[in-house]
PDB file of C-alpha atoms in Angstrom:
ATOM      1  CA  UNK A 206       7.131 -12.950  33.497  1.00  0.00           C
ATOM      2  CA  UNK A 207       6.131 -16.567  33.191  1.00  0.00           C
ATOM      3  CA  UNK A 208       8.763 -18.912  31.722  1.00  0.00           C
ATOM      4  CA  UNK A 209       6.512 -20.048  28.860  1.00  0.00           C
ATOM      5  CA  UNK A 210       5.911 -16.452  27.765  1.00  0.00           C
ATOM      6  CA  UNK A 211       9.641 -15.693  27.904  1.00  0.00           C
ATOM      7  CA  UNK A 212      10.316 -18.826  25.821  1.00  0.00           C
ATOM      8  CA  UNK A 213       7.693 -17.865  23.192  1.00  0.00           C
ATOM      9  CA  UNK A 214       9.117 -14.329  22.979  1.00  0.00           C
ATOM     10  CA  UNK A 215      12.622 -15.753  22.527  1.00  0.00           C
ATOM     11  CA  UNK A 216      11.464 -17.938  19.687  1.00  0.00           C
ATOM     12  CA  UNK A 217       9.826 -14.923  18.002  1.00  0.00           C
ATOM     13  CA  UNK A 218      13.017 -12.901  18.349  1.00  0.00           C
ATOM     14  CA  UNK A 219      15.085 -15.708  16.871  1.00  0.00           C
ATOM     15  CA  UNK A 220      12.659 -16.183  13.979  1.00  0.00           C
ATOM     16  CA  UNK A 221      12.611 -12.498  13.111  1.00  0.00           C
ATOM     17  CA  UNK A 222      16.412 -12.278  13.364  1.00  0.00           C
ATOM     18  CA  UNK A 223      16.836 -15.289  11.043  1.00  0.00           C
ATOM     19  CA  UNK A 224      14.234 -13.981   8.584  1.00  0.00           C
ATOM     20  CA  UNK A 225      16.327 -10.841   8.222  1.00  0.00           C
ATOM     21  CA  UNK A 226      19.512 -12.879   7.769  1.00  0.00           C
ATOM     22  CA  UNK A 227      21.174 -11.351  10.831  1.00  0.00           C
ATOM     23  CA  UNK A 228      23.675 -13.147  13.051  1.00  0.00           C
ATOM     24  CA  UNK A 229      23.394 -13.064  16.848  1.00  0.00           C
ATOM     25  CA  UNK A 230      26.275 -10.546  16.840  1.00  0.00           C
ATOM     26  CA  UNK A 231      24.518  -8.216  14.337  1.00  0.00           C
ATOM     27  CA  UNK A 232      21.198  -8.048  16.235  1.00  0.00           C
ATOM     28  CA  UNK A 233      22.911  -7.876  19.576  1.00  0.00           C
ATOM     29  CA  UNK A 234      24.993  -4.881  18.423  1.00  0.00           C
ATOM     30  CA  UNK A 235      21.846  -3.149  17.227  1.00  0.00           C
ATOM     31  CA  UNK A 236      20.071  -3.522  20.577  1.00  0.00           C
ATOM     32  CA  UNK A 237      23.241  -2.807  22.654  1.00  0.00           C
ATOM     33  CA  UNK A 238      23.586  -6.282  24.187  1.00  0.00           C
ATOM     34  CA  UNK A 239      26.243  -8.950  24.036  1.00  0.00           C
ATOM     35  CA  UNK A 240      25.628 -11.953  21.727  1.00  0.00           C
ATOM     36  CA  UNK A 241      25.530 -14.147  24.864  1.00  0.00           C
ATOM     37  CA  UNK A 242      22.771 -12.062  26.440  1.00  0.00           C
ATOM     38  CA  UNK A 243      20.745 -12.173  23.200  1.00  0.00           C
ATOM     39  CA  UNK A 244      21.238 -15.943  22.944  1.00  0.00           C
ATOM     40  CA  UNK A 245      19.926 -16.297  26.513  1.00  0.00           C
ATOM     41  CA  UNK A 246      16.831 -14.266  25.550  1.00  0.00           C
ATOM     42  CA  UNK A 247      16.262 -16.307  22.379  1.00  0.00           C
ATOM     43  CA  UNK A 248      16.485 -19.496  24.431  1.00  0.00           C
ATOM     44  CA  UNK A 249      13.979 -18.218  27.027  1.00  0.00           C
ATOM     45  CA  UNK A 250      16.536 -18.144  29.792  1.00  0.00           C
ATOM     46  CA  UNK A 251      16.803 -14.363  30.261  1.00  0.00           C
ATOM     47  CA  UNK A 252      13.892 -11.903  30.311  1.00  0.00           C
ATOM     48  CA  UNK A 253      14.641  -8.689  28.496  1.00  0.00           C
ATOM     49  CA  UNK A 254      13.994  -5.335  30.148  1.00  0.00           C
ATOM     50  CA  UNK A 255      11.471  -2.847  28.741  1.00  0.00           C
ATOM     51  CA  UNK A 256      14.111  -0.786  26.894  1.00  0.00           C
ATOM     52  CA  UNK A 257      15.486  -3.894  25.168  1.00  0.00           C
ATOM     53  CA  UNK A 258      11.940  -4.939  24.107  1.00  0.00           C
ATOM     54  CA  UNK A 259      11.288  -1.439  22.779  1.00  0.00           C
ATOM     55  CA  UNK A 260      14.567  -1.541  20.792  1.00  0.00           C
ATOM     56  CA  UNK A 261      13.781  -5.013  19.456  1.00  0.00           C
ATOM     57  CA  UNK A 262      10.326  -3.842  18.330  1.00  0.00           C
ATOM     58  CA  UNK A 263      11.755  -0.878  16.587  1.00  0.00           C
ATOM     59  CA  UNK A 264      14.673  -2.727  14.905  1.00  0.00           C
ATOM     60  CA  UNK A 265      12.648  -5.781  13.972  1.00  0.00           C
ATOM     61  CA  UNK A 266       9.696  -3.597  12.801  1.00  0.00           C
ATOM     62  CA  UNK A 267       7.175  -5.307  15.103  1.00  0.00           C
ATOM     63  CA  UNK A 268       4.921  -4.118  17.892  1.00  0.00           C
ATOM     64  CA  UNK A 269       6.896  -4.496  21.181  1.00  0.00           C
ATOM     65  CA  UNK A 270       3.792  -5.228  23.220  1.00  0.00           C
ATOM     66  CA  UNK A 271       2.884  -8.206  21.006  1.00  0.00           C
ATOM     67  CA  UNK A 272       6.523  -9.405  21.125  1.00  0.00           C
ATOM     68  CA  UNK A 273       6.255  -9.543  24.878  1.00  0.00           C
ATOM     69  CA  UNK A 274       3.323 -11.939  24.483  1.00  0.00           C
ATOM     70  CA  UNK A 275       5.251 -14.124  22.033  1.00  0.00           C
ATOM     71  CA  UNK A 276       3.387 -12.829  19.021  1.00  0.00           C
ATOM     72  CA  UNK A 277       4.643 -11.278  15.792  1.00  0.00           C
ATOM     73  CA  UNK A 278       2.659  -8.293  14.524  1.00  0.00           C
ATOM     74  CA  UNK A 279       4.613  -6.338  11.993  1.00  0.00           C
ATOM     75  CA  UNK A 280       4.266  -2.627  11.886  1.00  0.00           C
ATOM     76  CA  UNK A 281       3.370  -1.076   8.569  1.00  0.00           C
ATOM     77  CA  UNK A 282       5.971   1.296   7.274  1.00  0.00           C
ATOM     78  CA  UNK A 283       4.956   4.767   6.280  1.00  0.00           C
ATOM     79  CA  UNK A 284       5.911   4.017   2.676  1.00  0.00           C
ATOM     80  CA  UNK A 285       3.632   0.958   2.625  1.00  0.00           C
ATOM     81  CA  UNK A 286       0.882   2.979   4.259  1.00  0.00           C
ATOM     82  CA  UNK A 287       1.183   5.752   1.684  1.00  0.00           C
ATOM     83  CA  UNK A 288       1.083   3.217  -1.164  1.00  0.00           C
ATOM     84  CA  UNK A 289      -2.002   1.642   0.323  1.00  0.00           C
ATOM     85  CA  UNK A 290      -3.676   5.060   0.651  1.00  0.00           C
ATOM     86  CA  UNK A 291      -2.871   5.815  -3.051  1.00  0.00           C
ATOM     87  CA  UNK A 292      -4.432   2.482  -4.078  1.00  0.00           C
ATOM     88  CA  UNK A 293      -7.519   3.241  -2.026  1.00  0.00           C
ATOM     89  CA  UNK A 294      -7.872   6.733  -3.570  1.00  0.00           C
ATOM     90  CA  UNK A 295      -7.483   5.308  -7.144  1.00  0.00           C
ATOM     91  CA  UNK A 296     -10.179   2.728  -6.316  1.00  0.00           C
ATOM     92  CA  UNK A 297     -12.551   5.324  -4.950  1.00  0.00           C
ATOM     93  CA  UNK A 298     -11.965   7.662  -7.926  1.00  0.00           C
ATOM     94  CA  UNK A 299     -12.865   4.726 -10.206  1.00  0.00           C
ATOM     95  CA  UNK A 300     -16.098   4.158  -8.278  1.00  0.00           C
ATOM     96  CA  UNK A 301     -16.906   7.856  -8.507  1.00  0.00           C
ATOM     97  CA  UNK A 302     -16.505   7.803 -12.285  1.00  0.00           C
ATOM     98  CA  UNK A 303     -18.676   4.646 -12.502  1.00  0.00           C
ATOM     99  CA  UNK A 304     -21.337   6.260 -10.354  1.00  0.00           C
ATOM    100  CA  UNK A 305     -21.429   9.359 -12.629  1.00  0.00           C
ATOM    101  CA  UNK A 306     -21.902   7.027 -15.625  1.00  0.00           C
ATOM    102  CA  UNK A 307     -24.721   5.239 -13.836  1.00  0.00           C
ATOM    103  CA  UNK A 308     -26.363   8.587 -13.229  1.00  0.00           C
ATOM    104  CA  UNK A 309     -26.095   9.451 -16.932  1.00  0.00           C
ATOM    105  CA  UNK A 310     -27.531   6.071 -17.860  1.00  0.00           C
ATOM    106  CA  UNK A 311     -30.421   6.505 -15.363  1.00  0.00           C
ATOM    107  CA  UNK A 312     -31.338   9.890 -16.841  1.00  0.00           C
ATOM    108  CA  UNK A 313     -31.424   8.355 -20.358  1.00  0.00           C
ATOM    109  CA  UNK A 314     -33.693   5.568 -19.179  1.00  0.00           C
ATOM    110  CA  UNK A 315     -35.945   8.108 -17.433  1.00  0.00           C
ATOM    111  CA  UNK A 316     -36.213  10.185 -20.631  1.00  0.00           C
ATOM    112  CA  UNK A 317     -36.746   7.119 -22.834  1.00  0.00           C
ATOM    113  CA  UNK A 318     -39.534   5.679 -20.730  1.00  0.00           C
ATOM    114  CA  UNK A 319     -41.001   8.956 -19.490  1.00  0.00           C
ATOM    115  CA  UNK A 320     -40.152   8.249 -15.852  1.00  0.00           C
ATOM    116  CA  UNK A 321     -39.977  11.033 -13.363  1.00  0.00           C
ATOM    117  CA  UNK A 322     -36.535  12.412 -12.452  1.00  0.00           C
ATOM    118  CA  UNK A 323     -34.964  12.607  -9.037  1.00  0.00           C
ATOM    119  CA  UNK A 324     -35.527  16.366  -8.847  1.00  0.00           C
ATOM    120  CA  UNK A 325     -39.326  15.674  -8.598  1.00  0.00           C
ATOM    121  CA  UNK A 326     -40.770  15.521  -5.081  1.00  0.00           C
ATOM    122  CA  UNK A 327     -41.056  11.917  -3.837  1.00  0.00           C
ATOM    123  CA  UNK A 328     -44.862  12.019  -3.455  1.00  0.00           C
ATOM    124  CA  UNK A 329     -45.400  13.437  -6.911  1.00  0.00           C
ATOM    125  CA  UNK A 330     -42.977  10.974  -8.435  1.00  0.00           C
ATOM    126  CA  UNK A 331     -44.756   8.002  -6.782  1.00  0.00           C
ATOM    127  CA  UNK A 332     -48.225   9.191  -7.895  1.00  0.00           C
ATOM    128  CA  UNK A 333     -47.008   9.710 -11.448  1.00  0.00           C
ATOM    129  CA  UNK A 334     -45.407   6.235 -11.559  1.00  0.00           C
ATOM    130  CA  UNK A 335     -48.583   4.678 -10.133  1.00  0.00           C
ATOM    131  CA  UNK A 336     -50.651   6.370 -12.872  1.00  0.00           C
ATOM    132  CA  UNK A 337     -48.248   5.086 -15.564  1.00  0.00           C
ATOM    133  CA  UNK A 338     -48.475   1.570 -14.093  1.00  0.00           C
ATOM    134  CA  UNK A 339     -44.837   1.325 -13.084  1.00  0.00           C
ATOM    135  CA  UNK A 340     -45.787   0.749  -9.362  1.00  0.00           C
ATOM    136  CA  UNK A 341     -48.540  -1.444  -8.096  1.00  0.00           C
ATOM    137  CA  UNK A 342     -50.792   0.222  -5.647  1.00  0.00           C
ATOM    138  CA  UNK A 343     -51.527  -1.269  -2.293  1.00  0.00           C
ATOM    139  CA  UNK A 344     -55.260  -1.191  -3.072  1.00  0.00           C
ATOM    140  CA  UNK A 345     -56.376  -4.835  -3.232  1.00  0.00           C
ATOM    141  CA  UNK A 346     -59.973  -5.853  -3.145  1.00  0.00           C
ATOM    142  CA  UNK A 347     -60.816  -7.623   0.083  1.00  0.00           C
ATOM    143  CA  UNK A 348     -62.582 -10.408  -1.724  1.00  0.00           C
ATOM    144  CA  UNK A 349     -59.430 -11.475  -3.585  1.00  0.00           C
ATOM    145  CA  UNK A 350     -57.340 -11.854  -0.459  1.00  0.00           C
ATOM    146  CA  UNK A 351     -57.766 -15.263   1.223  1.00  0.00           C
ATOM    147  CA  UNK A 352     -58.518 -15.135   4.951  1.00  0.00           C
ATOM    148  CA  UNK A 353     -56.233 -16.827   7.337  1.00  0.00           C
ATOM    149  CA  UNK A 354     -57.814 -18.711  10.219  1.00  0.00           C
TER     150      UNK A 354
END
C-alpha cells in the first residue's frame, strides 16, 4: 500500500478515535492491538492487515473499504435507517391524502363547469371540450397563417 494512502488512513483513524473521545489504549483494546501498534498506524508508519481494518470499520461505524482509501464514510445504523423509513412513509401518506383532496376538488370543478370526467373515453372527452370551447382546435385557416420563406 502506498505510503500516502497509509498516512491518510492513519489520520482518519485518529480523527474518528478522537471524535468518540477514546484514548489510544481504549481503541487498541477494542481492535486487539497494543497502543504502540495503533499509534504506528495512526502515524502512517504501519499498515494494518485486513482483519484490523475490518474491526476498525465495525467499531468506528465506517465502511472499511473507504477507510483503506483514507476516506470516512459512516455507516447508517439500523435505528437511523428505520427512523428515516418512518419519516418517508409519513411523507408519502401526506402526499396520498393531498392527492385524494385534489381529486375531490377536480370533481367539484368538473361538475361546476360541466367538464367531462376522467371516466369518459379520451376521444369523447376531447370532442366534448372542443364543442364547449375549452380546447382550441387545430383547424386554422391557411390565409391567417403567415408563410415563411
